[in-house]
Structures are given as C-alpha cells and as structure tokens.
Amino acid sequence: SERHLQGKVSHERRYYISSLAPDAERLASAIRQHWGIENRVHWCLDVVFADDQMRARTAHAAHNLATLKRLTLNLLRQDPSQRKGSLKTRRLIANTSDEYRAELLGLK
C-alpha cells in the first residue's frame, strides 16, 4: 500500500491468506469490505466504549456486553435529534440525561 501524509510517502507490504481465486479485483473488494467493517464498527466500539479494555470473562458476560454495546452504538448513530458531538460525547450525555436517553430510545 502507499500512503501520502503531509508530503511524505510511505510504502507497506501486506500479506493475506485467502481461499479466493487469485483475482485482483475480487481480492481488493474483499479487503476493502473487511477494513470498512473494522473502521465503522470495531474501531468505534474501541474508542467509544474502550472495548479492547473489557475484562468480562464469566459465562456469557462478554457476549452480552458486546451485544449491548453494538445496540447502543446503533442508537447513537441513529440519533433522531441529530445532536452535534462525537459518538463518545453523545454516549456520555446519554449517560447523564434522562431526556436525551428517552429521545434515543424513541420514548419522547
């Protein structure tokens, strides 16, 4: 890959293991889709909820918390009031404001 940042160019070689046939267009599409999910969901979960720091290990706690975090992330993204601020800021506001939380849940 080639990256241009502040007038500097950096090159990086990436290796992938796949069962797909060696078709450059198809492989590039699959790789872009993977990184799209990584950037839209996993990165947001880590930044907004510190998901990588989660230490729930008993029974189904990790899975249950991950489901709740994804639900919350989707509610924040579909905020009907279109409140300005980052997802992290809106999460903190929802944590302290009953009115905003009711808006997010469609109760108001």
PDB file of C-alpha atoms in Angstrom:
ATOM      1  CA  SER A   1       0.000   0.000   0.000  1.00  0.00           C
ATOM      2  CA  GLU A   2       1.039   3.574  -0.480  1.00  0.00           C
ATOM      3  CA  ARG A   3       0.166   6.347   1.957  1.00  0.00           C
ATOM      4  CA  HIS A   4       0.610  10.078   1.410  1.00  0.00           C
ATOM      5  CA  LEU A   5       0.639  12.170   4.599  1.00  0.00           C
ATOM      6  CA  GLN A   6       1.955  15.734   4.971  1.00  0.00           C
ATOM      7  CA  GLY A   7       4.075  15.487   1.853  1.00  0.00           C
ATOM      8  CA  LYS A   8       5.653  12.175   2.883  1.00  0.00           C
ATOM      9  CA  VAL A   9       5.039   8.898   1.117  1.00  0.00           C
ATOM     10  CA  SER A  10       5.237   5.599   2.948  1.00  0.00           C
ATOM     11  CA  HIS A  11       5.006   2.102   1.489  1.00  0.00           C
ATOM     12  CA  GLU A  12       3.837  -1.000   3.271  1.00  0.00           C
ATOM     13  CA  ARG A  13       3.528  -4.566   2.052  1.00  0.00           C
ATOM     14  CA  ARG A  14       0.585  -6.584   3.295  1.00  0.00           C
ATOM     15  CA  TYR A  15       0.057 -10.310   3.043  1.00  0.00           C
ATOM     16  CA  TYR A  16      -3.314 -12.037   3.048  1.00  0.00           C
ATOM     17  CA  ILE A  17      -4.328 -15.658   3.278  1.00  0.00           C
ATOM     18  CA  SER A  18      -7.490 -16.497   1.395  1.00  0.00           C
ATOM     19  CA  SER A  19      -9.324 -19.331  -0.278  1.00  0.00           C
ATOM     20  CA  LEU A  20     -10.455 -16.968  -3.049  1.00  0.00           C
ATOM     21  CA  ALA A  21      -9.164 -17.456  -6.556  1.00  0.00           C
ATOM     22  CA  PRO A  22      -6.253 -15.113  -7.410  1.00  0.00           C
ATOM     23  CA  ASP A  23      -8.395 -12.343  -8.939  1.00  0.00           C
ATOM     24  CA  ALA A  24      -7.048  -8.878  -8.056  1.00  0.00           C
ATOM     25  CA  GLU A  25     -10.414  -7.072  -8.293  1.00  0.00           C
ATOM     26  CA  ARG A  26     -12.228  -9.613  -6.149  1.00  0.00           C
ATOM     27  CA  LEU A  27      -9.445  -9.726  -3.549  1.00  0.00           C
ATOM     28  CA  ALA A  28      -9.247  -5.920  -3.379  1.00  0.00           C
ATOM     29  CA  SER A  29     -13.018  -5.740  -2.876  1.00  0.00           C
ATOM     30  CA  ALA A  30     -12.916  -8.334  -0.063  1.00  0.00           C
ATOM     31  CA  ILE A  31     -10.059  -6.479   1.652  1.00  0.00           C
ATOM     32  CA  ARG A  32     -11.863  -3.108   1.404  1.00  0.00           C
ATOM     33  CA  GLN A  33     -15.027  -4.658   2.842  1.00  0.00           C
ATOM     34  CA  HIS A  34     -13.056  -6.097   5.759  1.00  0.00           C
ATOM     35  CA  TRP A  35     -11.420  -2.768   6.586  1.00  0.00           C
ATOM     36  CA  GLY A  36     -14.741  -0.962   6.134  1.00  0.00           C
ATOM     37  CA  ILE A  37     -16.233  -3.104   8.895  1.00  0.00           C
ATOM     38  CA  GLU A  38     -13.127  -2.646  11.032  1.00  0.00           C
ATOM     39  CA  ASN A  39     -13.309   1.131  10.707  1.00  0.00           C
ATOM     40  CA  ARG A  40     -17.104   1.502  11.051  1.00  0.00           C
ATOM     41  CA  VAL A  41     -17.728  -0.916  13.899  1.00  0.00           C
ATOM     42  CA  HIS A  42     -14.715  -2.304  15.736  1.00  0.00           C
ATOM     43  CA  TRP A  43     -12.735   0.929  15.879  1.00  0.00           C
ATOM     44  CA  CYS A  44     -15.824   2.837  17.060  1.00  0.00           C
ATOM     45  CA  LEU A  45     -16.533   0.250  19.751  1.00  0.00           C
ATOM     46  CA  ASP A  46     -12.971   0.546  20.982  1.00  0.00           C
ATOM     47  CA  VAL A  47     -12.930   4.351  21.015  1.00  0.00           C
ATOM     48  CA  VAL A  48     -16.460   4.938  22.335  1.00  0.00           C
ATOM     49  CA  PHE A  49     -16.663   2.050  24.820  1.00  0.00           C
ATOM     50  CA  ALA A  50     -12.978   1.118  25.395  1.00  0.00           C
ATOM     51  CA  ASP A  51     -13.954  -2.327  24.106  1.00  0.00           C
ATOM     52  CA  ASP A  52     -10.384  -3.616  23.973  1.00  0.00           C
ATOM     53  CA  GLN A  53     -10.094  -2.977  27.721  1.00  0.00           C
ATOM     54  CA  MET A  54     -13.169  -5.072  28.562  1.00  0.00           C
ATOM     55  CA  ARG A  55     -12.336  -7.837  31.029  1.00  0.00           C
ATOM     56  CA  ALA A  56     -15.677  -9.649  31.319  1.00  0.00           C
ATOM     57  CA  ARG A  57     -14.806 -13.329  31.359  1.00  0.00           C
ATOM     58  CA  THR A  58     -17.581 -15.206  33.158  1.00  0.00           C
ATOM     59  CA  ALA A  59     -20.258 -17.236  31.380  1.00  0.00           C
ATOM     60  CA  HIS A  60     -21.821 -15.165  28.613  1.00  0.00           C
ATOM     61  CA  ALA A  61     -20.940 -11.740  30.035  1.00  0.00           C
ATOM     62  CA  ALA A  62     -18.567 -10.737  27.218  1.00  0.00           C
ATOM     63  CA  HIS A  63     -21.051 -11.665  24.505  1.00  0.00           C
ATOM     64  CA  ASN A  64     -23.965  -9.978  26.304  1.00  0.00           C
ATOM     65  CA  LEU A  65     -21.992  -6.771  26.871  1.00  0.00           C
ATOM     66  CA  ALA A  66     -20.801  -6.735  23.247  1.00  0.00           C
ATOM     67  CA  THR A  67     -24.412  -7.030  22.074  1.00  0.00           C
ATOM     68  CA  LEU A  68     -25.488  -4.152  24.319  1.00  0.00           C
ATOM     69  CA  LYS A  69     -22.576  -2.011  23.126  1.00  0.00           C
ATOM     70  CA  ARG A  70     -23.474  -2.599  19.451  1.00  0.00           C
ATOM     71  CA  LEU A  71     -27.114  -1.770  20.200  1.00  0.00           C
ATOM     72  CA  THR A  72     -26.061   1.437  21.940  1.00  0.00           C
ATOM     73  CA  LEU A  73     -23.701   2.368  19.101  1.00  0.00           C
ATOM     74  CA  ASN A  74     -26.548   1.946  16.594  1.00  0.00           C
ATOM     75  CA  LEU A  75     -28.904   4.050  18.735  1.00  0.00           C
ATOM     76  CA  LEU A  76     -26.315   6.830  18.937  1.00  0.00           C
ATOM     77  CA  ARG A  77     -25.750   6.723  15.172  1.00  0.00           C
ATOM     78  CA  GLN A  78     -29.494   6.974  14.510  1.00  0.00           C
ATOM     79  CA  ASP A  79     -29.974   9.853  16.953  1.00  0.00           C
ATOM     80  CA  PRO A  80     -33.283  11.496  15.889  1.00  0.00           C
ATOM     81  CA  SER A  81     -32.275  14.883  17.337  1.00  0.00           C
ATOM     82  CA  GLN A  82     -29.072  14.947  15.242  1.00  0.00           C
ATOM     83  CA  ARG A  83     -27.227  16.329  18.263  1.00  0.00           C
ATOM     84  CA  LYS A  84     -23.733  17.541  17.448  1.00  0.00           C
ATOM     85  CA  GLY A  85     -20.705  15.914  19.014  1.00  0.00           C
ATOM     86  CA  SER A  86     -18.752  12.714  18.736  1.00  0.00           C
ATOM     87  CA  LEU A  87     -20.250   9.326  19.485  1.00  0.00           C
ATOM     88  CA  LYS A  88     -18.258   9.265  22.707  1.00  0.00           C
ATOM     89  CA  THR A  89     -19.649  12.658  23.750  1.00  0.00           C
ATOM     90  CA  ARG A  90     -23.213  11.618  22.922  1.00  0.00           C
ATOM     91  CA  ARG A  91     -22.749   8.408  24.919  1.00  0.00           C
ATOM     92  CA  LEU A  92     -21.650  10.442  27.935  1.00  0.00           C
ATOM     93  CA  ILE A  93     -24.610  12.808  27.518  1.00  0.00           C
ATOM     94  CA  ALA A  94     -26.999   9.835  27.303  1.00  0.00           C
ATOM     95  CA  ASN A  95     -25.423   8.515  30.487  1.00  0.00           C
ATOM     96  CA  THR A  96     -26.376  11.658  32.408  1.00  0.00           C
ATOM     97  CA  SER A  97     -29.525  12.924  30.678  1.00  0.00           C
ATOM     98  CA  ASP A  98     -32.823  11.076  31.091  1.00  0.00           C
ATOM     99  CA  GLU A  99     -34.372  13.312  28.417  1.00  0.00           C
ATOM    100  CA  TYR A 100     -31.704  12.551  25.800  1.00  0.00           C
ATOM    101  CA  ARG A 101     -31.822   8.834  26.628  1.00  0.00           C
ATOM    102  CA  ALA A 102     -35.614   8.877  26.107  1.00  0.00           C
ATOM    103  CA  GLU A 103     -35.090  10.549  22.704  1.00  0.00           C
ATOM    104  CA  LEU A 104     -32.618   7.882  21.662  1.00  0.00           C
ATOM    105  CA  LEU A 105     -34.997   5.107  22.677  1.00  0.00           C
ATOM    106  CA  GLY A 106     -37.926   6.763  20.877  1.00  0.00           C
ATOM    107  CA  LEU A 107     -39.857   7.309  24.090  1.00  0.00           C
ATOM    108  CA  LYS A 108     -40.201  11.039  23.603  1.00  0.00           C
TER     109      LYS A 108
END
